[in-house]
Amino acid sequence: NAGVTQTPKFQVLKTGQSMTLQCAQDMNHEYMSWYRQDPGMGLRLIHYSVGAGITDQGEVPNGYNVSRSTTEDFPLRLLSAAPSQTSVYFCASSDPRGLNTEAFFGQGTRLTVV
Amino acid sequence: AQSVSQHNHHVILSEAASLELGCNYSYGGTVNLFWYVQYPGQHLQLLLKYFSGDPLVKGIKGFEAEFIKSKFSFNLRKPSVQWSDTAEYFCAVTAPGTYKYIFGTGTRLKVLA
């Protein structure tokens, strides 16, 4: 059982470039989300999805797009990278059924924008 | 709005010292509470969780946390830390059945051998 898989693990972009961070889960979880982690700021929610075809903005959505065409995949797109997007990105998934909503996290993507 | 406060941003301890990391949340309803640990260069891993029942929760690696509803607190404790406990610790809260985790800013723990 692979859990939550993120690719790539490391990426360096030039300002203005675009890229997609991939996230896949094999636990049939309805909820998926993207966070960015910055020193002293904890994890901040970028975008989330409550099921295939449904996405919404989190706390810091500007500069990022998402889509959810399948239950398994939730890619995060940077349309025009900026140095302020240098961060570590984590994808998470959880199962909303019942009351136990433990989140499972991917290994993270360390992104540097120069 | 919901928020989670972790008052200790950096903690340095010697091996065998006792640990207590504070976590307070602001949310009036029923909550699920979590502590996650992030070892250097790794992803977040669940340390322990509270959903209901006994307010004293035991997790992995000898960690425990106590939920005190009247104080909106969920402090993490360990009687005797080890060098391998060096990591960043995050407290998080969510309402039951929801997906949105609210994380604290984290506490960096360094244990000196």
CSV table of C-alpha atoms in Angstrom, one decimal:
chain,number,residue,atom,x,y,z
A,1,ASN,CA,0.0,0.0,0.0
A,2,ALA,CA,1.8,3.1,-1.3
A,3,GLY,CA,-0.3,5.7,0.5
A,4,VAL,CA,0.2,9.2,-0.8
A,5,THR,CA,2.8,9.6,-3.5
A,6,GLN,CA,4.2,13.0,-4.6
A,7,THR,CA,6.5,13.7,-7.5
A,8,PRO,CA,9.0,15.2,-8.0
A,9,LYS,CA,10.8,15.4,-4.6
A,10,PHE,CA,13.0,18.3,-5.6
A,11,GLN,CA,12.5,21.0,-8.3
A,12,VAL,CA,14.3,24.2,-9.3
A,13,LEU,CA,12.4,26.6,-11.5
A,14,LYS,CA,13.2,30.0,-13.0
A,15,THR,CA,10.8,32.9,-12.4
A,16,GLY,CA,8.0,32.7,-14.9
A,17,GLN,CA,8.2,29.0,-15.6
A,18,SER,CA,5.3,26.7,-15.1
A,19,MET,CA,5.1,23.2,-13.7
A,20,THR,CA,2.8,20.7,-12.1
A,21,LEU,CA,3.4,18.9,-8.8
A,22,GLN,CA,1.8,15.5,-8.9
A,23,CYS,CA,0.0,13.8,-6.1
A,24,ALA,CA,-1.6,10.4,-6.1
A,25,GLN,CA,-3.2,8.3,-3.4
A,26,ASP,CA,-4.3,4.7,-3.4
A,27,MET,CA,-6.6,4.6,-0.4
A,28,ASN,CA,-9.8,5.7,-2.1
A,29,HIS,CA,-9.9,8.9,0.0
A,30,GLU,CA,-12.4,11.5,-1.0
A,31,TYR,CA,-10.6,14.4,0.6
A,32,MET,CA,-7.3,15.6,-0.8
A,33,SER,CA,-5.4,18.8,-0.1
A,34,TRP,CA,-2.2,20.7,-0.8
A,35,TYR,CA,-0.2,22.6,1.8
A,36,ARG,CA,2.9,24.6,1.7
A,37,GLN,CA,5.3,24.6,4.6
A,38,ASP,CA,7.4,27.7,5.3
A,39,PRO,CA,9.7,28.3,8.3
A,40,GLY,CA,7.8,29.6,11.3
A,41,MET,CA,4.5,29.5,9.6
A,42,GLY,CA,3.5,25.8,9.9
A,43,LEU,CA,1.4,24.3,7.1
A,44,ARG,CA,-0.9,26.5,5.2
A,45,LEU,CA,-3.7,25.2,3.0
A,46,ILE,CA,-3.5,26.1,-0.7
A,47,HIS,CA,-6.3,24.2,-2.3
A,48,TYR,CA,-8.5,21.2,-1.4
A,49,SER,CA,-10.9,18.8,-3.0
A,50,VAL,CA,-13.8,16.9,-1.4
A,51,GLY,CA,-14.2,14.6,-4.4
A,52,ALA,CA,-13.6,14.1,-8.1
A,53,GLY,CA,-14.7,17.2,-10.0
A,54,ILE,CA,-14.9,19.4,-6.8
A,55,THR,CA,-12.1,21.8,-5.7
A,56,ASP,CA,-11.9,24.9,-3.7
A,57,GLN,CA,-9.5,27.5,-2.4
A,58,GLY,CA,-7.7,27.3,0.9
A,59,GLU,CA,-5.8,30.0,2.8
A,60,VAL,CA,-3.2,30.8,0.2
A,61,PRO,CA,-4.5,29.9,-3.3
A,62,ASN,CA,-3.0,32.8,-5.3
A,63,GLY,CA,-0.6,31.6,-8.1
A,64,TYR,CA,-1.8,28.0,-7.9
A,65,ASN,CA,-4.4,25.9,-9.8
A,66,VAL,CA,-5.8,22.5,-9.1
A,67,SER,CA,-8.1,19.9,-10.7
A,68,ARG,CA,-9.5,16.6,-9.6
A,69,SER,CA,-10.5,14.5,-12.5
A,70,THR,CA,-10.2,11.2,-10.6
A,71,THR,CA,-10.4,10.2,-7.0
A,72,GLU,CA,-6.7,9.1,-7.0
A,73,ASP,CA,-5.0,12.2,-8.5
A,74,PHE,CA,-4.8,15.8,-7.4
A,75,PRO,CA,-2.2,17.8,-9.3
A,76,LEU,CA,-1.1,21.3,-8.3
A,77,ARG,CA,-0.1,23.7,-11.0
A,78,LEU,CA,2.1,26.7,-10.8
A,79,LEU,CA,1.2,28.9,-13.8
A,80,SER,CA,4.1,31.4,-13.5
A,81,ALA,CA,6.5,30.6,-10.8
A,82,ALA,CA,7.6,33.4,-8.4
A,83,PRO,CA,10.4,33.4,-5.8
A,84,SER,CA,7.7,33.7,-3.1
A,85,GLN,CA,6.6,30.2,-4.1
A,86,THR,CA,9.8,28.7,-2.9
A,87,SER,CA,8.6,26.3,-0.3
A,88,VAL,CA,8.0,22.7,0.6
A,89,TYR,CA,4.7,21.4,-0.7
A,90,PHE,CA,2.8,18.5,0.9
A,91,CYS,CA,-0.2,16.7,-0.4
A,92,ALA,CA,-2.5,15.0,2.0
A,93,SER,CA,-5.5,12.8,1.8
A,94,SER,CA,-8.2,11.6,4.3
A,95,ASP,CA,-11.4,9.7,4.5
A,96,PRO,CA,-14.3,11.8,5.6
A,97,ARG,CA,-16.6,8.8,6.4
A,98,GLY,CA,-17.2,8.3,10.0
A,99,LEU,CA,-15.5,10.6,12.6
A,100,ASN,CA,-11.9,9.6,12.3
A,101,THR,CA,-10.3,11.9,9.8
A,102,GLU,CA,-6.7,11.2,10.1
A,103,ALA,CA,-4.7,12.8,7.3
A,104,PHE,CA,-2.0,10.9,5.4
A,105,PHE,CA,0.8,13.0,3.9
A,106,GLY,CA,3.1,12.6,1.0
A,107,GLN,CA,6.9,12.8,1.1
A,108,GLY,CA,6.8,16.4,0.1
A,109,THR,CA,8.2,18.4,-2.9
A,110,ARG,CA,11.0,21.0,-2.2
A,111,LEU,CA,10.6,23.7,-4.7
A,112,THR,CA,13.1,26.5,-5.3
A,113,VAL,CA,12.2,29.4,-7.6
A,114,VAL,CA,15.2,31.5,-8.7
B,1,ALA,CA,-11.9,31.4,12.7
B,2,GLN,CA,-10.2,28.3,14.1
B,3,SER,CA,-6.6,28.7,15.1
B,4,VAL,CA,-4.0,26.6,16.8
B,5,SER,CA,-1.2,28.1,18.9
B,6,GLN,CA,2.0,26.4,19.8
B,7,HIS,CA,3.8,28.7,22.2
B,8,ASN,CA,7.2,27.0,22.1
B,9,HIS,CA,8.9,27.6,18.8
B,10,HIS,CA,12.3,26.2,19.7
B,11,VAL,CA,13.1,23.8,22.5
B,12,ILE,CA,16.5,22.4,23.4
B,13,LEU,CA,16.8,19.6,25.8
B,14,SER,CA,19.4,17.1,27.0
B,15,GLU,CA,18.8,13.4,26.6
B,16,ALA,CA,16.6,12.0,29.4
B,17,ALA,CA,15.0,15.3,30.1
B,18,SER,CA,11.2,15.5,30.2
B,19,LEU,CA,9.3,17.2,27.5
B,20,GLU,CA,6.1,19.1,27.4
B,21,LEU,CA,5.0,21.0,24.3
B,22,GLY,CA,2.0,23.3,24.6
B,23,CYS,CA,-0.9,23.4,22.1
B,24,ASN,CA,-4.0,25.5,22.4
B,25,TYR,CA,-6.8,25.7,19.9
B,26,SER,CA,-9.7,28.0,19.4
B,27,TYR,CA,-12.9,26.2,18.4
B,28,GLY,CA,-16.1,26.0,20.3
B,29,GLY,CA,-17.4,22.7,19.0
B,30,THR,CA,-16.3,19.1,19.1
B,31,VAL,CA,-12.8,18.6,17.7
B,32,ASN,CA,-10.4,16.0,16.6
B,33,LEU,CA,-6.8,16.7,17.8
B,34,PHE,CA,-3.5,15.5,16.4
B,35,TRP,CA,0.2,15.7,16.9
B,36,TYR,CA,2.3,15.1,13.9
B,37,VAL,CA,6.1,14.8,13.9
B,38,GLN,CA,8.5,15.7,11.0
B,39,TYR,CA,12.0,14.3,11.2
B,40,PRO,CA,14.6,16.2,9.3
B,41,GLY,CA,14.1,15.9,5.6
B,42,GLN,CA,11.0,13.8,6.0
B,43,HIS,CA,7.2,14.1,5.7
B,44,LEU,CA,4.7,14.5,8.5
B,45,GLN,CA,3.9,11.4,10.4
B,46,LEU,CA,1.1,10.9,12.9
B,47,LEU,CA,2.3,10.8,16.5
B,48,LEU,CA,-1.0,10.5,18.2
B,49,LYS,CA,-4.6,11.5,17.9
B,50,TYR,CA,-7.7,12.2,20.0
B,51,PHE,CA,-11.2,11.8,18.8
B,52,SER,CA,-13.1,11.0,21.9
B,53,GLY,CA,-13.0,9.0,25.2
B,54,ASP,CA,-10.1,8.9,27.5
B,55,PRO,CA,-8.5,12.4,27.4
B,56,LEU,CA,-5.0,10.9,28.0
B,57,VAL,CA,-3.8,9.6,24.7
B,58,LYS,CA,-0.8,7.4,24.2
B,59,GLY,CA,1.1,7.5,20.9
B,60,ILE,CA,4.1,6.0,19.3
B,61,LYS,CA,7.7,6.2,20.7
B,62,GLY,CA,6.6,6.9,24.3
B,63,PHE,CA,4.7,10.1,23.6
B,64,GLU,CA,1.4,11.0,25.2
B,65,ALA,CA,-0.9,13.9,25.1
B,66,GLU,CA,-3.7,15.1,27.4
B,67,PHE,CA,-6.8,16.8,26.1
B,68,ILE,CA,-8.2,19.4,28.6
B,69,LYS,CA,-11.4,20.6,27.2
B,70,SER,CA,-11.9,23.5,29.7
B,71,LYS,CA,-8.5,24.9,28.7
B,72,PHE,CA,-8.8,24.1,25.0
B,73,SER,CA,-5.4,22.4,25.3
B,74,PHE,CA,-3.8,19.3,23.9
B,75,ASN,CA,-0.2,19.3,25.3
B,76,LEU,CA,2.3,16.7,24.2
B,77,ARG,CA,4.5,15.0,26.8
B,78,LYS,CA,7.4,12.5,27.0
B,79,PRO,CA,9.0,11.6,30.3
B,80,SER,CA,12.5,11.0,28.9
B,81,VAL,CA,13.6,12.3,25.4
B,82,GLN,CA,16.1,10.7,23.2
B,83,TRP,CA,18.5,12.2,20.6
B,84,SER,CA,16.3,10.6,17.9
B,85,ASP,CA,13.4,12.7,19.0
B,86,THR,CA,15.0,15.7,17.4
B,87,ALA,CA,12.3,16.9,15.0
B,88,GLU,CA,9.6,19.4,14.4
B,89,TYR,CA,6.3,18.8,16.1
B,90,PHE,CA,3.0,20.1,14.8
B,91,CYS,CA,-0.3,20.2,16.6
B,92,ALA,CA,-3.4,20.2,14.4
B,93,VAL,CA,-7.2,20.4,14.9
B,94,THR,CA,-10.2,19.5,12.7
B,95,ALA,CA,-13.9,19.2,13.2
B,96,PRO,CA,-15.1,15.6,13.0
B,97,GLY,CA,-16.1,14.6,9.5
B,98,THR,CA,-14.3,17.5,7.9
B,99,TYR,CA,-11.2,17.7,5.8
B,100,LYS,CA,-9.7,21.0,6.8
B,101,TYR,CA,-6.8,20.7,9.2
B,102,ILE,CA,-5.7,23.8,11.0
B,103,PHE,CA,-2.0,23.5,12.0
B,104,GLY,CA,0.0,25.2,14.5
B,105,THR,CA,3.3,26.9,13.5
B,106,GLY,CA,5.3,24.0,14.8
B,107,THR,CA,7.9,23.5,17.6
B,108,ARG,CA,11.5,22.6,16.7
B,109,LEU,CA,12.9,20.2,19.3
B,110,LYS,CA,16.6,19.6,19.5
B,111,VAL,CA,17.8,16.9,21.8
B,112,LEU,CA,21.5,17.1,22.8
B,113,ALA,CA,23.3,13.8,23.2
